[in-house]
Amino acid sequence: MQNKITNNKSEKKYILLLFAVSMFFTGMSGIINEYILAKLSTDILGNSAIQWGIVIGVMLLMMGIGGSIQLLIKNNQLITGFVTIEILLAILGSSAPIVVLWAFGYTSHNFLLFLYFYIIFIGLLVGAEIPLLIRLSKLYLKETTHVISLIFSMDYIGSFIGTLVWLFFIIKIKLPLYKMSYVVASFNFIAALITFLYLTKTERNKNNGKIIIFIITSFMIIYSFINSDKWENLIYQKLFKDPIIYKIDTPYQSIVLTRNSTTKKHYLYINGNTQLYEGDEKIYHESLVIPALSLWNRSRVLILGGGDGCALREVLKFKDVKEVTLVDLDPEMIKFAKNNPIMKKINNNSFKDSRVQTLKADFINYTDKQKDIYKEKGYNFETKLYEYEKIAKVNVFNVDAKKFLENVNKFYDVVIIDFPDPNNIELTKLYSLEFFINVKRKLSKNGVFVMQSTSPTYSKKAFWTIKKTMEAAGFNTVPYHIDVPSFGDWGFIMGSQRKINKDYLISRFKNLKNWEVKTKEIDPATFISSLNFRKGLLDDNKNYIINTLANPVLLDFYLLDGWKDY
């Protein structure tokens, strides 16, 4: 291609604007594509720190290689080459989430091939963009030094804006990744279209074939966008053994509810992991809540996590509980557990509107904005009125548990912690020494706390590391475990600043036939038996490393050492 250097000042401005806009859009879409692929990899494989590092690292490597490969494009094909790259990025970027999800559902053993196909080729194409645009600038503009500076500046600015869009828009709204990828793809398509239309404006009659390609590509993307919900539902169903009856993607997690065709009972999944099974969840929640609340004072109870409302259901059985505070990060989880008819049945409507007040983080230090909970006693034929008895005050906060503990100005008699397993770096922080120290600061002197602590069978090192970390925070601890059919052998750890051990709990409950409240699965004898561990499950390493924010060893114990034989 011969040089088309223009001396027309107006023309120069338009070309500079074209390059600036193109580079801005490509920079923004490039960084968001990296984030989408990293998030996609994390959602499927877990361990966000490793997945984000691998995906972005591989893409940067491919970008470097792409910068060299673009030299194979001849000078007389630069416009075609740049436009082709942007169209390919639009197609690959828009299809990546739905295709990778399909591969995971239908070819689970080979889905990494699909994932890294997108990572590698999107990286190569992104890496070719800047060098190609620089070469194009030399064909149209005489002074290229400031043009090159502009191209790099707009790429970096676009990347920064893309980061802001990701942080403050994409992850804040409910639009799933497979939808957002089409929006991002439109940026590449716009860059290709405006570049093509302007730089070939004098050759329109020679470009009918390329115009047809643009039209076909646009229809492909629009058609895929329109049908993506249907495709996603079909693919998602493949990931679960039972029919999906409810699904929502929140900024924090994916929530799926299924119904077993045989038992007609329901499974709740969070990010693909079983959260509860209607047929045996009472084993888990009664084990988590009832023993701790049966020990000492229970006037004020704090629940961290437990957005499904089942732990709250168990707490509200105790009539002398005066105040309950539930802290769960995801407001959509609370809405789901509060309003979905199936969840309301499972949690016994523990989030009923008239009984529970949901408050924002601004109200953490409040003292007088609580709602009393009343339970209907019956109809009084003398007064001709229904009578109610006061049960408790319940408050629900949608805020990070760590932030809540750092800001709340109250002490609690019982703290119940029902977090997901520590399968990523964010969750590992909630099992750290620093977190347990914060728990201790908000626990009354004679208080007790209990935490689900993953499985001592499937993740032995993680279980005992959690116990050691609690003890390093100044707690006396007692581990126990029970078989939950949908989970397998599952562990809990109870902690207190009071002297508490296995013998104390046995003596405390051995003469009880039943708890003070009605339970379906767990009685005192069952709990006492759960205090015993077979020899192979006992702590055989007295030198476990404490899990801290600076040294989150629990993540490796859980991911690399736990579950490896199962």
XYZ file of C-alpha atoms in Angstrom:
566
model
C 0.000 0.000 0.000
C 1.388 3.395 -0.939
C 1.637 6.168 1.628
C -1.533 8.231 1.881
C -0.012 11.008 3.962
C -2.307 14.001 4.057
C -1.381 17.646 4.560
C -4.960 18.669 5.117
C -5.217 19.834 8.747
C -8.874 18.930 9.000
C -8.196 15.482 7.583
C -5.331 15.000 10.064
C -7.650 15.810 12.965
C -10.205 13.267 11.793
C -7.555 10.563 11.392
C -6.067 11.342 14.819
C -9.547 11.199 16.327
C -10.169 7.903 14.555
C -6.982 6.364 15.944
C -7.701 7.738 19.431
C -11.276 6.432 19.520
C -10.282 3.048 18.091
C -7.481 2.630 20.609
C -9.709 3.737 23.482
C -12.352 1.136 22.630
C -9.817 -1.627 22.039
C -7.977 -0.814 25.275
C -11.208 -0.906 27.241
C -12.456 -4.133 25.675
C -9.039 -5.772 26.022
C -8.816 -5.328 29.783
C -12.455 -6.322 30.331
C -11.937 -9.452 28.227
C -9.037 -10.353 30.524
C -11.253 -9.878 33.571
C -14.130 -11.876 32.065
C -11.864 -14.832 31.273
C -10.237 -14.666 34.720
C -13.639 -14.510 36.428
C -14.910 -17.358 34.257
C -11.902 -19.478 35.183
C -12.372 -18.667 38.870
C -16.090 -19.492 38.820
C -15.361 -22.953 37.422
C -12.045 -23.859 39.050
C -12.075 -21.747 42.226
C -8.997 -20.188 43.865
C -9.297 -16.677 42.479
C -5.717 -15.617 43.245
C -4.221 -18.442 41.182
C -6.756 -18.274 38.336
C -6.502 -14.510 37.895
C -2.711 -14.746 37.974
C -2.583 -17.546 35.398
C -5.133 -16.040 33.007
C -3.687 -12.526 33.005
C -0.113 -13.863 32.886
C -0.827 -16.098 29.879
C -2.700 -13.307 28.109
C 0.217 -10.896 28.614
C 2.582 -13.496 27.158
C 0.299 -13.972 24.162
C 0.023 -10.204 23.707
C 3.797 -10.038 23.421
C 3.806 -12.818 20.847
C 0.896 -11.203 18.993
C 2.909 -8.004 18.674
C 5.505 -9.944 16.690
C 3.103 -12.074 14.650
C 1.368 -8.994 13.249
C 4.548 -8.329 11.218
C 3.352 -11.089 8.907
C 0.588 -8.760 7.703
C 1.780 -6.924 4.599
C 1.613 -3.136 4.379
C -1.034 -3.251 1.670
C -3.258 -5.341 3.976
C -3.014 -3.236 7.161
C -6.589 -1.939 7.113
C -7.953 -5.387 6.338
C -5.704 -6.884 9.006
C -6.773 -4.445 11.734
C -10.450 -4.752 10.878
C -10.203 -8.562 10.765
C -8.569 -8.624 14.203
C -11.329 -6.472 15.701
C -14.061 -8.627 14.147
C -12.389 -11.799 15.438
C -12.103 -10.243 18.904
C -15.802 -9.376 18.787
C -16.704 -12.959 17.837
C -14.318 -14.653 20.288
C -15.026 -12.256 23.146
C -18.792 -12.557 22.835
C -18.779 -16.347 22.589
C -16.156 -17.175 25.241
C -18.344 -17.467 28.390
C -21.143 -19.470 26.783
C -18.793 -21.821 24.888
C -16.526 -22.449 27.902
C -19.585 -23.110 30.064
C -20.881 -25.503 27.404
C -17.511 -27.277 27.327
C -17.549 -27.641 31.110
C -21.056 -29.095 31.050
C -20.686 -31.434 28.085
C -16.950 -32.187 27.877
C -15.849 -31.588 31.456
C -12.536 -33.425 31.053
C -11.532 -31.280 28.070
C -13.030 -27.908 28.921
C -9.596 -26.451 29.755
C -8.722 -26.798 26.075
C -11.626 -24.490 25.236
C -10.800 -22.070 28.051
C -7.168 -21.704 27.042
C -8.061 -21.538 23.355
C -9.881 -18.297 24.135
C -7.194 -17.040 26.514
C -4.414 -17.643 23.972
C -6.122 -16.345 20.843
C -7.734 -13.312 22.454
C -4.312 -12.495 23.918
C -2.638 -12.827 20.507
C -5.211 -10.594 18.828
C -5.104 -7.926 21.543
C -1.315 -7.884 21.319
C -1.444 -7.175 17.582
C -3.724 -4.128 17.880
C -1.261 -1.409 18.909
C 1.559 -2.337 16.484
C -0.919 -2.525 13.607
C -2.417 0.859 14.415
C 1.072 2.383 14.643
C 1.901 0.989 11.200
C -1.363 2.392 9.876
C -0.546 5.819 11.285
C 2.691 5.906 9.291
C 0.690 5.514 6.092
C -1.576 8.480 6.774
C 0.378 10.939 8.922
C 3.775 12.476 8.357
C 4.678 13.188 11.978
C 4.172 9.932 13.826
C 5.997 10.494 17.142
C 3.101 12.267 18.835
C 0.666 9.881 17.111
C 2.404 6.876 18.667
C 2.265 8.627 22.038
C -1.456 9.260 21.525
C -2.099 5.623 20.584
C -0.395 4.309 23.714
C -2.053 6.939 25.915
C -5.535 6.141 24.649
C -4.912 2.413 25.060
C -3.903 2.887 28.699
C -6.733 5.336 29.358
C -9.180 2.907 27.775
C -7.805 0.120 29.966
C -8.237 2.298 33.047
C -11.809 3.195 32.106
C -12.433 -0.494 31.422
C -11.210 -1.298 34.921
C -13.585 1.285 36.394
C -16.439 -0.127 34.308
C -15.615 -3.593 35.639
C -15.363 -2.480 39.271
C -18.288 -0.097 39.490
C -20.673 -1.370 36.845
C -20.186 -4.938 35.680
C -19.686 -6.572 39.091
C -22.367 -4.392 40.676
C -25.239 -5.297 38.376
C -26.991 -8.595 37.827
C -26.070 -8.902 34.130
C -24.188 -12.224 33.885
C -20.805 -12.612 32.209
C -22.220 -14.257 29.105
C -24.406 -11.172 28.551
C -21.704 -8.658 29.391
C -19.320 -10.296 26.928
C -21.612 -9.222 24.080
C -21.560 -5.621 25.288
C -17.752 -5.698 25.379
C -17.650 -7.302 21.923
C -19.554 -4.332 20.563
C -16.573 -2.101 21.437
C -14.318 -4.119 19.137
C -16.982 -4.146 16.460
C -17.369 -0.355 16.663
C -13.585 0.106 16.405
C -13.499 -2.117 13.325
C -16.470 -0.416 11.702
C -15.362 3.202 12.108
C -11.809 2.366 11.001
C -13.047 0.553 7.934
C -15.645 3.154 6.926
C -13.327 6.126 7.241
C -10.081 4.762 5.831
C -11.805 3.137 2.847
C -14.303 5.913 2.113
C -12.824 6.460 -1.349
C -12.931 2.756 -2.196
C -16.513 1.839 -1.258
C -17.247 0.162 -4.561
C -14.319 -2.210 -3.998
C -15.385 -3.271 -0.520
C -18.820 -4.781 -0.991
C -17.555 -8.167 0.185
C -16.148 -6.688 3.394
C -19.368 -4.801 4.054
C -21.250 -8.094 3.757
C -18.861 -9.597 6.339
C -19.691 -6.722 8.727
C -23.400 -7.305 8.253
C -23.089 -11.071 8.800
C -20.936 -10.560 11.914
C -23.375 -8.063 13.402
C -26.283 -10.446 12.841
C -24.296 -13.309 14.397
C -23.593 -11.291 17.538
C -27.159 -9.976 17.831
C -28.648 -13.443 17.250
C -26.334 -14.973 19.848
C -27.179 -12.250 22.358
C -30.916 -12.783 21.909
C -30.607 -16.559 22.357
C -27.912 -16.555 25.045
C -30.394 -16.916 27.912
C -31.904 -20.036 26.359
C -28.492 -21.514 25.618
C -27.219 -20.706 29.082
C -30.210 -22.387 30.724
C -29.701 -25.551 28.658
C -25.998 -25.635 29.481
C -26.508 -24.895 33.158
C -29.007 -27.709 33.466
C -26.316 -30.107 32.270
C -24.222 -29.172 35.319
C -26.865 -30.362 37.789
C -28.363 -33.809 38.239
C -31.861 -32.477 38.986
C -34.101 -29.988 37.145
C -33.330 -26.340 37.912
C -36.380 -24.506 39.195
C -34.708 -21.233 40.180
C -31.446 -19.509 39.279
C -30.020 -16.070 39.944
C -26.555 -14.610 39.465
C -25.764 -11.931 42.031
C -22.673 -9.692 42.197
C -21.312 -12.131 44.783
C -22.402 -15.610 43.774
C -24.543 -17.869 41.629
C -27.616 -19.278 43.402
C -29.339 -22.368 41.986
C -32.307 -24.279 43.398
C -33.128 -27.742 42.020
C -35.837 -30.337 42.719
C -35.103 -34.047 42.857
C -37.529 -35.835 40.546
C -37.789 -38.879 42.832
C -37.891 -37.434 46.347
C -39.427 -34.081 45.323
C -36.991 -32.457 47.749
C -34.762 -29.536 46.909
C -31.041 -28.810 46.668
C -29.613 -25.320 47.088
C -26.294 -24.668 45.325
C -23.983 -21.695 45.773
C -21.410 -21.308 42.979
C -22.030 -24.925 42.016
C -21.375 -26.256 45.534
C -24.107 -27.870 47.621
C -25.321 -25.406 50.251
C -28.113 -27.573 51.609
C -30.379 -30.494 50.792
C -33.906 -30.266 52.089
C -33.853 -33.923 53.108
C -30.973 -33.634 55.608
C -30.229 -29.950 56.227
C -31.669 -30.180 59.748
C -28.813 -32.530 60.696
C -26.364 -29.793 59.757
C -28.186 -26.772 61.181
C -29.274 -28.425 64.417
C -25.678 -29.555 64.977
C -24.409 -26.055 64.289
C -26.858 -24.144 66.477
C -28.541 -26.195 69.218
C -25.532 -27.330 71.340
C -24.002 -23.842 71.497
C -27.290 -22.214 72.486
C -27.897 -24.907 75.111
C -24.770 -24.100 77.127
C -24.990 -20.757 78.901
C -26.543 -17.353 78.368
C -28.123 -16.796 74.949
C -29.791 -13.398 75.246
C -27.906 -11.926 72.309
C -27.056 -14.084 69.312
C -24.992 -13.125 66.265
C -25.167 -15.169 63.050
C -22.410 -14.532 60.508
C -23.385 -15.955 57.124
C -26.445 -18.175 57.127
C -28.273 -16.223 54.455
C -30.515 -19.227 53.740
C -32.300 -18.552 57.050
C -31.972 -22.091 58.424
C -29.601 -21.226 61.281
C -31.933 -18.347 62.157
C -34.820 -20.818 62.223
C -33.031 -22.889 64.865
C -32.098 -19.851 66.977
C -35.677 -18.579 67.058
C -36.796 -21.809 68.720
C -35.349 -20.520 72.004
C -37.902 -18.245 73.671
C -35.380 -16.524 75.945
C -33.297 -15.225 73.042
C -33.870 -11.479 73.220
C -31.941 -10.300 70.204
C -30.643 -11.912 67.007
C -28.389 -10.202 64.473
C -27.745 -11.898 61.138
C -24.953 -10.626 58.886
C -24.795 -11.801 55.268
C -22.934 -10.005 52.496
C -25.376 -10.743 49.682
C -28.765 -8.960 49.854
C -30.047 -11.066 46.950
C -29.497 -14.214 49.003
C -31.595 -12.734 51.798
C -34.349 -11.731 49.359
C -34.336 -15.214 47.860
C -34.522 -16.959 51.254
C -37.151 -14.500 52.419
C -39.482 -14.537 49.412
C -39.054 -17.830 47.557
C -41.928 -20.161 48.600
C -39.677 -23.225 48.712
C -37.019 -21.505 50.816
C -39.688 -20.072 53.113
C -40.910 -23.606 53.716
C -37.391 -24.900 54.377
C -36.388 -22.103 56.767
C -39.821 -21.978 58.384
C -40.318 -18.428 57.147
C -37.603 -17.142 59.465
C -37.246 -13.960 57.395
C -40.928 -13.068 57.612
C -41.435 -9.323 56.957
C -43.200 -8.571 60.220
C -40.427 -10.204 62.196
C -37.188 -9.192 60.531
C -35.680 -5.845 59.653
C -32.942 -5.644 57.005
C -30.526 -2.778 57.621
C -27.672 -1.294 55.631
C -24.128 -0.930 56.906
C -24.851 2.682 57.940
C -26.925 1.314 60.823
C -24.235 -0.905 62.316
C -23.957 1.197 65.475
C -27.672 1.745 65.933
C -29.291 1.097 69.315
C -32.983 1.859 68.908
C -34.085 0.797 65.421
C -34.801 -2.846 66.080
C -38.066 -4.652 65.502
C -39.566 -6.903 68.097
C -40.567 -10.422 67.076
C -43.920 -11.710 68.257
C -45.328 -15.211 67.973
C -49.044 -15.885 67.894
C -50.193 -17.726 71.044
C -53.820 -18.203 70.120
C -57.257 -16.661 70.215
C -58.609 -15.303 73.509
C -62.367 -15.899 73.565
C -62.859 -13.495 76.484
C -61.184 -10.506 74.852
C -62.021 -11.713 71.331
C -58.473 -10.891 70.283
C -55.471 -12.859 69.111
C -52.702 -12.884 71.704
C -48.982 -12.748 70.940
C -45.853 -13.338 72.960
C -42.647 -11.400 72.450
C -39.779 -13.587 71.270
C -36.821 -11.537 70.106
C -35.450 -8.625 68.178
C -33.997 -9.624 64.824
C -31.813 -7.499 62.580
C -30.350 -8.481 59.226
C -27.280 -6.654 57.902
C -26.088 -6.895 54.305
C -22.449 -6.119 54.970
C -19.123 -7.927 55.053
C -18.761 -9.900 58.305
C -15.255 -8.549 58.943
C -16.475 -4.973 58.542
C -19.403 -5.651 60.844
C -17.197 -6.995 63.645
C -14.850 -4.042 63.342
C -17.663 -1.503 63.671
C -20.422 -2.937 65.837
C -20.568 -1.634 69.422
C -22.145 -4.678 71.035
C -21.213 -7.920 72.745
C -22.889 -11.229 71.955
C -23.486 -14.289 74.110
C -23.463 -16.705 71.174
C -21.842 -16.246 67.761
C -22.779 -18.736 65.027
C -20.536 -18.693 61.956
C -21.851 -20.385 58.822
C -19.490 -19.357 56.032
C -18.774 -21.294 52.841
C -15.651 -23.446 52.844
C -12.331 -21.558 52.479
C -11.940 -22.335 48.776
C -10.665 -18.907 47.714
C -8.458 -16.199 49.160
C -11.403 -13.976 50.128
C -13.090 -16.707 52.165
C -9.794 -17.784 53.724
C -9.638 -14.369 55.427
C -12.775 -15.297 57.353
C -10.903 -18.223 58.920
C -7.828 -16.176 59.854
C -6.246 -15.369 63.203
C -7.184 -11.720 62.767
C -10.832 -12.585 62.144
C -11.060 -14.813 65.225
C -9.498 -12.055 67.340
C -12.294 -9.759 66.139
C -14.843 -12.423 67.097
C -13.324 -12.630 70.577
C -13.589 -8.857 71.009
C -17.349 -8.991 70.372
C -18.028 -12.135 72.403
C -19.191 -11.674 75.984
C -16.878 -12.938 78.727
C -18.906 -16.111 79.205
C -19.908 -16.377 75.565
C -19.469 -19.222 73.099
C -19.081 -19.356 69.349
C -19.359 -22.191 66.866
C -18.216 -22.436 63.273
C -18.712 -24.880 60.430
C -15.154 -25.965 59.703
C -15.265 -28.147 56.573
C -14.818 -31.922 56.710
C -12.307 -33.632 59.020
C -12.444 -36.632 56.685
C -12.127 -34.997 53.276
C -10.039 -31.998 54.325
C -8.270 -33.055 57.492
C -5.425 -30.524 57.496
C -7.788 -27.633 56.837
C -10.061 -28.716 59.703
C -7.299 -28.927 62.297
C -5.657 -25.736 61.007
C -8.900 -23.874 61.706
C -8.891 -25.282 65.245
C -5.255 -24.288 65.843
C -5.934 -20.790 64.514
C -8.888 -20.350 66.877
C -6.703 -21.414 69.794
C -4.016 -18.932 68.749
C -6.678 -16.207 69.045
C -7.186 -17.161 72.702
C -10.078 -19.610 72.565
C -10.514 -22.960 74.223
C -11.928 -25.191 71.503
C -13.897 -28.402 71.103
C -14.202 -30.057 67.666
C -17.104 -32.308 66.723
C -18.434 -33.877 63.540
C -21.483 -35.637 62.181
C -22.518 -37.421 59.009
C -24.687 -35.299 56.729
C -25.641 -37.579 53.798
C -25.531 -34.826 51.167
C -22.138 -33.584 52.426
C -20.553 -36.623 54.022
C -18.705 -36.367 57.333
C -18.866 -32.718 58.378
C -17.063 -30.856 61.113
C -17.746 -28.004 63.513
C -15.588 -26.305 66.119
C -16.915 -24.683 69.281
C -14.860 -22.042 71.065
C -15.002 -19.984 74.244
C -12.772 -18.011 76.579
C -14.272 -20.069 79.393
C -12.744 -23.415 80.171
C -14.445 -25.774 77.770
C -13.416 -29.196 76.540
C -14.848 -32.531 75.505
C -15.257 -33.790 79.084
C -17.095 -30.639 80.128
C -19.606 -30.954 77.287
C -20.197 -34.634 78.042
C -20.868 -33.898 81.717
C -23.052 -30.937 80.770
C -25.361 -32.895 78.459
C -25.103 -36.579 79.441
C -28.150 -36.503 81.713
C -30.356 -34.765 79.168
C -32.747 -36.876 77.156
C -33.885 -33.996 74.964
C -32.955 -30.392 74.335
C -35.055 -27.547 75.666
C -36.416 -27.043 72.163
C -37.855 -29.475 69.673
C -35.413 -30.997 67.190
C -35.860 -33.524 64.427
C -32.377 -35.011 64.062
C -30.015 -34.159 66.924
C -30.495 -35.005 70.596
C -27.927 -34.676 73.430
C -26.781 -38.281 73.025
C -26.163 -37.743 69.312
C -24.155 -34.620 70.060
C -22.031 -36.412 72.663
C -21.217 -39.142 70.157
C -20.193 -36.474 67.637
C -17.370 -35.440 69.991
C -15.523 -38.685 69.246
C -13.093 -38.990 66.332
C -11.675 -42.234 65.045
C -7.909 -42.482 65.320
C -7.253 -41.724 61.667
C -9.084 -38.398 61.895
C -7.329 -37.107 65.004
C -4.870 -34.240 64.863
C -1.591 -36.002 64.123
C 0.462 -32.860 63.602
C 1.040 -30.614 66.583
C 2.852 -28.023 64.462
C 0.173 -26.833 62.063
C 0.856 -23.328 60.784
C -1.608 -20.688 61.946
C -3.748 -19.206 59.162
C -3.224 -15.429 58.982
C -3.960 -12.650 56.522
C -0.261 -12.432 55.687
C 0.160 -16.200 55.386
C -3.136 -17.802 54.260
C -1.921 -21.407 54.479
C -5.477 -22.676 54.877
C -6.155 -22.122 51.186
C -3.435 -24.565 50.133
C -4.452 -27.086 52.793
C -8.028 -26.967 51.538
C -7.395 -26.919 47.776
C -4.226 -28.964 47.412
C -4.319 -31.288 50.393
C -8.045 -31.595 50.991
C -10.469 -33.573 48.845
C -7.606 -34.997 46.761
C -8.649 -38.608 47.350
C -12.379 -37.988 46.839
